[in-house]
CSV table of C-alpha atoms in Angstrom, one decimal:
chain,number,residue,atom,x,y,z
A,22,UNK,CA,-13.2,33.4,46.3
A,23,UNK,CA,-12.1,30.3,48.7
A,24,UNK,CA,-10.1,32.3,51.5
A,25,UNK,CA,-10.4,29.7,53.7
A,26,UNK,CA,-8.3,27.1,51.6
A,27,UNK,CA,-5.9,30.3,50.7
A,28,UNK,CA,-5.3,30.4,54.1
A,29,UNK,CA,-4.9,27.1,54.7
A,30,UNK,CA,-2.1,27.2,51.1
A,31,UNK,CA,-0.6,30.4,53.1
A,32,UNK,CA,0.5,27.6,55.6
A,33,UNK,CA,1.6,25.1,53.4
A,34,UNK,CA,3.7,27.4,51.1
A,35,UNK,CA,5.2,29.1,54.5
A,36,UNK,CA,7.1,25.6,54.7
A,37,UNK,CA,8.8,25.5,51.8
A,38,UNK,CA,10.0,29.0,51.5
A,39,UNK,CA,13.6,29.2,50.6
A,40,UNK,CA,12.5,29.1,46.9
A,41,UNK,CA,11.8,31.9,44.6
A,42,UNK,CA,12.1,35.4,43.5
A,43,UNK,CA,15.2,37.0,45.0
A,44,UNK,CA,16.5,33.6,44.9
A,45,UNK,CA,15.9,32.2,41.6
A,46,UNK,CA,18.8,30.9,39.8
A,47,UNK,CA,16.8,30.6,36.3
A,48,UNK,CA,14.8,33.3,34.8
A,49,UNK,CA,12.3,32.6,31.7
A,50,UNK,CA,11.1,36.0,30.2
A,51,UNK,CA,8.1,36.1,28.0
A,52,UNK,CA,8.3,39.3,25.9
A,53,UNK,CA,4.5,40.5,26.4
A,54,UNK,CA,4.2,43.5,24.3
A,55,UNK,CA,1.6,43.8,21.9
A,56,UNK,CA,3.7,42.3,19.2
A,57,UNK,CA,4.0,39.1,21.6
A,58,UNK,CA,0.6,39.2,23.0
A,59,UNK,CA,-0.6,39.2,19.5
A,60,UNK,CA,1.5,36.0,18.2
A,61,UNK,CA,0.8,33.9,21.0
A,62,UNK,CA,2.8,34.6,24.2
A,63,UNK,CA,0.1,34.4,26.8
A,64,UNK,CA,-0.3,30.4,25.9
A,65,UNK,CA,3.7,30.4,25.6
A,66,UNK,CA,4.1,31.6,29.3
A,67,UNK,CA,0.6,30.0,30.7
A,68,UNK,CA,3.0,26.3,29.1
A,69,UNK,CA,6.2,27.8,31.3
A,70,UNK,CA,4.3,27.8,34.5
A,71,UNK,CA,2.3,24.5,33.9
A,72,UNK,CA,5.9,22.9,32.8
A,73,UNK,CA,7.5,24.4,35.7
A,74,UNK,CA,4.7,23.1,38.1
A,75,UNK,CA,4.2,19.9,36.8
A,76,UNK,CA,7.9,18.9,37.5
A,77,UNK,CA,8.4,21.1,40.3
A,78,UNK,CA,11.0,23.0,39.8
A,79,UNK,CA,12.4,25.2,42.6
A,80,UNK,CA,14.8,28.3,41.7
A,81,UNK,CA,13.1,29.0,38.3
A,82,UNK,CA,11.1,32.5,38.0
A,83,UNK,CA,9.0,33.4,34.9
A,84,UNK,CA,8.5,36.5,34.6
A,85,UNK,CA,7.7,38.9,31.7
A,86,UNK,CA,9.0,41.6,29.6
A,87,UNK,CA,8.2,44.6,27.1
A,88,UNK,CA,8.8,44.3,23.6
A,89,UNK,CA,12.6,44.6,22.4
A,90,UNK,CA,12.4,45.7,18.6
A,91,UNK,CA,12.6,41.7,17.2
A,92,UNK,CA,8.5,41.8,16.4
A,93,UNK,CA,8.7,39.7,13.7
A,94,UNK,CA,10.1,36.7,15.9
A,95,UNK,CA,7.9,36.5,18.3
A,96,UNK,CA,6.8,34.9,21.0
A,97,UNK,CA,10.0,35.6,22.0
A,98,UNK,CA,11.5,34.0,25.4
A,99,UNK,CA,14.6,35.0,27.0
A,100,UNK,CA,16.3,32.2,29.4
A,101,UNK,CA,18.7,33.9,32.1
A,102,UNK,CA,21.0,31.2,34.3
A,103,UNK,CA,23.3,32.6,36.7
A,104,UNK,CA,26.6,32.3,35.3
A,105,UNK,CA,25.6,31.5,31.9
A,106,UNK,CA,25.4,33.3,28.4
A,107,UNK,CA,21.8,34.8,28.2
A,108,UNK,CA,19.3,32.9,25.4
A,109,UNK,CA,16.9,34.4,23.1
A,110,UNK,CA,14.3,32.1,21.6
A,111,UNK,CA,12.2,33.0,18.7
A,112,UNK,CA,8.9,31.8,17.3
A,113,UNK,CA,7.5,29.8,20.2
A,114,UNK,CA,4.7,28.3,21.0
A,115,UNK,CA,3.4,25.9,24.0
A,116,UNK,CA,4.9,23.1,22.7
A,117,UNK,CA,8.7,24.2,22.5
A,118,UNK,CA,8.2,26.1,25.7
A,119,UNK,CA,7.9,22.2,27.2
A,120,UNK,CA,11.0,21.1,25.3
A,121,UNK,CA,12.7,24.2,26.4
A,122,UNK,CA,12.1,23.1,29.8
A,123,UNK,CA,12.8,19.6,29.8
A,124,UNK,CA,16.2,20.0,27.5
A,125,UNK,CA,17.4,23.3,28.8
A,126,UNK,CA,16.6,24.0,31.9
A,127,UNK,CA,16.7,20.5,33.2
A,128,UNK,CA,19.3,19.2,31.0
A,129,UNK,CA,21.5,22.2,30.6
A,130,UNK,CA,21.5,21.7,27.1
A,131,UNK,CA,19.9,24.8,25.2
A,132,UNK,CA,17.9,23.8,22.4
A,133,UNK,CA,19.7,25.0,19.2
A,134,UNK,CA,17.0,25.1,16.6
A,135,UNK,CA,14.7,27.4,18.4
A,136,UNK,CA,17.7,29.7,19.4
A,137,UNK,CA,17.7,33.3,17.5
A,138,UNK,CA,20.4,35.1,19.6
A,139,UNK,CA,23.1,34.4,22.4
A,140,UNK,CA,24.1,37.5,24.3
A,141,UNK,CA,26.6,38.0,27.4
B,30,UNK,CA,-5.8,39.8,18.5
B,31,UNK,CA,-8.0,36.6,18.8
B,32,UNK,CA,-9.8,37.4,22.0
B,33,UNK,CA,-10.7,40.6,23.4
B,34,UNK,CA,-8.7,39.6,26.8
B,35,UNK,CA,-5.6,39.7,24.8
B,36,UNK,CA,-6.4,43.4,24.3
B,37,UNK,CA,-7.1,43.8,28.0
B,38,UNK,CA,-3.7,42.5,28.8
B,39,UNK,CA,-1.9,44.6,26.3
B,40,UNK,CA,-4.2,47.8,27.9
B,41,UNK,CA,-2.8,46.7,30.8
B,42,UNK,CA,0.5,46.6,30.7
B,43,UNK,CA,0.3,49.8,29.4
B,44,UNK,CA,-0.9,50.7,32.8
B,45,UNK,CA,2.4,48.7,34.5
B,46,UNK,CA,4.4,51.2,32.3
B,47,UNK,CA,2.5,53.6,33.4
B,48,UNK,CA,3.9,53.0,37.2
B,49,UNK,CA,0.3,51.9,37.9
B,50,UNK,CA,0.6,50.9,41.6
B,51,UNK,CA,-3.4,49.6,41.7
B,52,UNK,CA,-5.0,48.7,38.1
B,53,UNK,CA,-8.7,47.9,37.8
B,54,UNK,CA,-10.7,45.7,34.4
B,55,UNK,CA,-14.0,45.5,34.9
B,56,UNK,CA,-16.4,43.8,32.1
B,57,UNK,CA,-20.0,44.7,32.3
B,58,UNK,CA,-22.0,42.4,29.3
B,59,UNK,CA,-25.7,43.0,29.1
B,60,UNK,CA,-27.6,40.6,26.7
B,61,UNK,CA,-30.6,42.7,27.1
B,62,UNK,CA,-29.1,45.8,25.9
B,63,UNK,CA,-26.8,44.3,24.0
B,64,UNK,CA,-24.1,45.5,24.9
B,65,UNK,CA,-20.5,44.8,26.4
B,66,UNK,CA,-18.5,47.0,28.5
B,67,UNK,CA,-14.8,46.8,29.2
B,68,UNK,CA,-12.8,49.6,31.5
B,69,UNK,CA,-9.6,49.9,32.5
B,70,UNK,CA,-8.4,52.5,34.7
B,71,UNK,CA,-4.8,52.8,36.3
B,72,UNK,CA,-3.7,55.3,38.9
B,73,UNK,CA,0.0,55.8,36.7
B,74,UNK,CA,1.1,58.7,35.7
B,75,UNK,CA,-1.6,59.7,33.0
B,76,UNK,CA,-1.5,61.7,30.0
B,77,UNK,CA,-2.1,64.9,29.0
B,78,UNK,CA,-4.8,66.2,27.0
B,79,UNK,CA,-2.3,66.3,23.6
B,80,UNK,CA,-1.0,62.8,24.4
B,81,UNK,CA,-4.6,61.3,24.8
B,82,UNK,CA,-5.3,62.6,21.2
B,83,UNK,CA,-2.1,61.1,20.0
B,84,UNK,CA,-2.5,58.1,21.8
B,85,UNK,CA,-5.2,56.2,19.7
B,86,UNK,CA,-2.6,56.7,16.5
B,87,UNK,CA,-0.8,53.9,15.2
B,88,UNK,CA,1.5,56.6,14.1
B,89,UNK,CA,2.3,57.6,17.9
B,90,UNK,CA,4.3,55.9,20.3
B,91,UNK,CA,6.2,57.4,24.1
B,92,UNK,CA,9.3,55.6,22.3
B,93,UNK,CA,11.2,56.3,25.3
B,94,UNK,CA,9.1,55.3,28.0
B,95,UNK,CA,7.5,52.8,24.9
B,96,UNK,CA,3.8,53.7,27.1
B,97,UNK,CA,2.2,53.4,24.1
B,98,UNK,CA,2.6,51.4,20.6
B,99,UNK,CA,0.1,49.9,18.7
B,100,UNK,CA,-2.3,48.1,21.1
B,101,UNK,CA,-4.7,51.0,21.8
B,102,UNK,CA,-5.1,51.6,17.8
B,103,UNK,CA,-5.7,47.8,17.7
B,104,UNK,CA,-8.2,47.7,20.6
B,105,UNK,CA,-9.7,50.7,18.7
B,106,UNK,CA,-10.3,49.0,15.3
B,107,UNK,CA,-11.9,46.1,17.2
B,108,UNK,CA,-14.4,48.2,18.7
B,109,UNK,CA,-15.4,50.3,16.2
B,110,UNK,CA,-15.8,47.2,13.6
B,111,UNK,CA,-18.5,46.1,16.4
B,112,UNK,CA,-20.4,49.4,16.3
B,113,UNK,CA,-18.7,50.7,19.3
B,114,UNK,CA,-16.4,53.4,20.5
B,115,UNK,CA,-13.7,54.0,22.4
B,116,UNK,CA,-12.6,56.1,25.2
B,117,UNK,CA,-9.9,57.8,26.8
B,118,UNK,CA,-9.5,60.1,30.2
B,119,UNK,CA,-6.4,60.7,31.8
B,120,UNK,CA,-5.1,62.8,34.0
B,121,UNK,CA,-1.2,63.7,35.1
B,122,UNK,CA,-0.3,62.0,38.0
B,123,UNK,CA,-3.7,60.7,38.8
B,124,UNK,CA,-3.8,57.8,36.1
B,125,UNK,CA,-5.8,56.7,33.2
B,126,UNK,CA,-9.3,54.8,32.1
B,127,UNK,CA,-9.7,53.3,28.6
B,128,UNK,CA,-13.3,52.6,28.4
B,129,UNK,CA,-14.7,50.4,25.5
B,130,UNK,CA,-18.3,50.2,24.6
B,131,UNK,CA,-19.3,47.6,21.6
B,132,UNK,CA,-22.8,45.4,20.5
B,133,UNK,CA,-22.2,42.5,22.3
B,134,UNK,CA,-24.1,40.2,19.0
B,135,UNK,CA,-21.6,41.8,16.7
B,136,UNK,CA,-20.9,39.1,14.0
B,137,UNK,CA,-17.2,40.6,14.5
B,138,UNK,CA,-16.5,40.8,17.9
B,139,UNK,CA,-14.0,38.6,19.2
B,140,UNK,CA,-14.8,36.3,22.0
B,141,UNK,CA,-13.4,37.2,25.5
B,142,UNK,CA,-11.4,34.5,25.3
B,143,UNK,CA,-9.4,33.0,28.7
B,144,UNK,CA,-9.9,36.0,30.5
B,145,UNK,CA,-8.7,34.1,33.6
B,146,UNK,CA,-5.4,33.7,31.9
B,147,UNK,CA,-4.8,37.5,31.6
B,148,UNK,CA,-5.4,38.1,35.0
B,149,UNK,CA,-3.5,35.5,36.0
B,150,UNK,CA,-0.3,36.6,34.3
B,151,UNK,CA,-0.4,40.0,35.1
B,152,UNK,CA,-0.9,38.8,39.5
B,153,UNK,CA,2.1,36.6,38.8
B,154,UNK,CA,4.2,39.0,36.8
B,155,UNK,CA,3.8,41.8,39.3
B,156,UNK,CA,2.9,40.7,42.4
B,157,UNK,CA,3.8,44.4,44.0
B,158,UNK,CA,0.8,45.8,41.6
B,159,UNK,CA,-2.5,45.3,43.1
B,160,UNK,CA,-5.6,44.4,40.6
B,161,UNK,CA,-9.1,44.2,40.8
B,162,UNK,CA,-11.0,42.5,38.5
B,163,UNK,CA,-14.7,42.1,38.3
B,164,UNK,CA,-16.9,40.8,35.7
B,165,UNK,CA,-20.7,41.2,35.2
B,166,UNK,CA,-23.1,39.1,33.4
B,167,UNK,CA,-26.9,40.2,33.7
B,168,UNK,CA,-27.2,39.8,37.4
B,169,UNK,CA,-24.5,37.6,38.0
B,170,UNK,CA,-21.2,39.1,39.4
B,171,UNK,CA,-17.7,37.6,40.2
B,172,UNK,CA,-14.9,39.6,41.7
B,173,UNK,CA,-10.9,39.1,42.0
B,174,UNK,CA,-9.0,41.5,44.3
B,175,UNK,CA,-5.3,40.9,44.6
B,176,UNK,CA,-5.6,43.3,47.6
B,177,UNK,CA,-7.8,40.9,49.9
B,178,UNK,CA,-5.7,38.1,48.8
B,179,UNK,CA,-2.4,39.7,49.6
B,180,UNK,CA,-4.3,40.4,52.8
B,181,UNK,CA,-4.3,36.4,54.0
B,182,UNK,CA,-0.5,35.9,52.7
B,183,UNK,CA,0.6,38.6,54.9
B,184,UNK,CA,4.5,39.5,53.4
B,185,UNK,CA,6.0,35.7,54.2
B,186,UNK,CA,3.9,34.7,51.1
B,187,UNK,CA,4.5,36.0,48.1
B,188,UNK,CA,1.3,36.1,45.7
B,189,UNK,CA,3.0,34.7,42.8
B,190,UNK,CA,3.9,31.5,45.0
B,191,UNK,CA,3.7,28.1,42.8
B,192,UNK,CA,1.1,27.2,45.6
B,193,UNK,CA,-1.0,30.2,45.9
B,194,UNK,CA,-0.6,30.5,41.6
B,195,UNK,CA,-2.9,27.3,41.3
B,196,UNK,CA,-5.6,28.7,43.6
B,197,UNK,CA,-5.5,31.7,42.0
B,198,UNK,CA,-6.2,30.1,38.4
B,199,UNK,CA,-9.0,27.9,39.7
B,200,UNK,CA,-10.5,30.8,41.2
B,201,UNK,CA,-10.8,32.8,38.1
B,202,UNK,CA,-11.9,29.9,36.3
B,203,UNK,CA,-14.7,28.8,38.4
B,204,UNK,CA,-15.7,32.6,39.1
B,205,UNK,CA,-16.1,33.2,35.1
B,206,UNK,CA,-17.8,29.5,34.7
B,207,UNK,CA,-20.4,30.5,37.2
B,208,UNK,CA,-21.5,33.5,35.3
B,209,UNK,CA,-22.1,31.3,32.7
């Protein structure tokens, strides 16, 4: 391991702190329990953070859950924005992670077709 | 599963639901021998000796607690269709080791697969769980310790930091190509 440039990160990331965690605004949870493992969701949540990194997005947290009884839909993503109904996609895969990223959480427009439930 | 780091993740977030504060996957492969080694061991809140039997049954899950489901039974099958075997200590309040032994030239056996991505999600996904990761191939040895890492951020950096999450992938990708 290269400690020497994490330290050198360590001071770069100090700067730009006010982002993250506590603070996030968005949440994208990838449902990691065998059943999601299985059909795909490490790739689906590896796209997230690439998505999320490649267009920099501050405020977003991707994190991950258990499984939550809908097997037969997964990968399944959950998208949590303060103040908004919470969305449940179904079936994903790398690719409609990006879209889901690009139309949803930087348009605010939740893409319909991948949508399997709306809750709150 | 595809690859046999899918399985380690799945083992391992069995640990997380275990409470596991510090989780440890280490992979020993040994051309020579033949052989591949994979351990897990957690310091969660274990199983007893009745739950341990139960626990490599598809037909046995902690529903409540959901500690358990099918991806020990799965990681099971996979083993023992490479001539391997699988095993399990626990003990209450002191944690668990699965510990899986298999021919490494098995016609079946899946490939490890982007081991580096596993880790990586389970750093970023709990960053107040420490892991240590090491991998062995013949003489050649790369190790990953969240603990050493958390270390240089100090508590102002958070390890799952957008900045410190690229490092973190090249890391484990240029530790497993050097074994290589």
């Amino acid at each position: 391991m290269n400690l020497e440039e994490l330290r050198k990160l360590k001071e770069k990331a100090q700067a730009d702190l006010k982002v993250r965690a506590e603070s996030a605004k968005i949440k994208i949870i990838v449902g990691m329990g065998t059943c999601g493992i299985a059909a795909g969701a490490r790739p689906v949540m590896q796209a997230f953070l690439e998505e999320v990194e490649r267009r920099n997005l501050k405020d977003v947290l991707i994190t991950q859950s258990g499984c939550k009884g809908i097997c037969a839909m997964e990968p399944v993503v959950d998208v949590e924005i303060e103040g908004e109904k919470s969305i449940t996609y179904g079936y994903m895969t790398p690719e409609k992670a990006k879209k889901v990223i690009a139309e949803h959480i930087v348009n605010g427009t939740p893409v319909s077709e991948y949508i399997v439930s709306t809750q709150g | 599963m595809e690859e046999l780091s899918l399985h380690i993740l799945d083992i391992a977030e069995n640990s997380i639901k275990a409470n596991a504060s510090f989780v440890t996957i280490e992979i020993i492969e040994d051309i020579d021998t033949d052989k591949m080694e994979i351990e897990i061991t957690d310091n969660g809140f274990g199983m007893s000796d009745k739950m341990i039997e139960k626990a490599l049954s598809p037909f046995f899950s902690t529903r409540t607690t959901r500690k358990i489901g099918l991806g020990l039974p799965l990681f099971k099958d996979t083993v023992e269709a490479c001539e391997g075997s699988i095993k399990l200590t626990s003990e209450i309040n002191r944690g668990t080791k699965v510990y899986a032994s298999l021919r490494h030239s098995h016609i079946d056996r899946p490939p490890l697969g982007e081991i580096a991505d596993t880790i990586l999600m389970l750093v970023i996904s709990y960053p107040d769980r420490d892991f240590l990761y090491r991998h062995k191939k013949g003489n050649r040895e790369f190790t990953f310790d969240t603990r050493e890492i958390k270390e240089i951020l100090g508590t102002e950096v958070s390890i799952n930091h957008p900045e410190v999450r690229s490092w973190l992938l090249e890391t484990l990708k240029s530790g497993e190509k050097e074994l290589n």
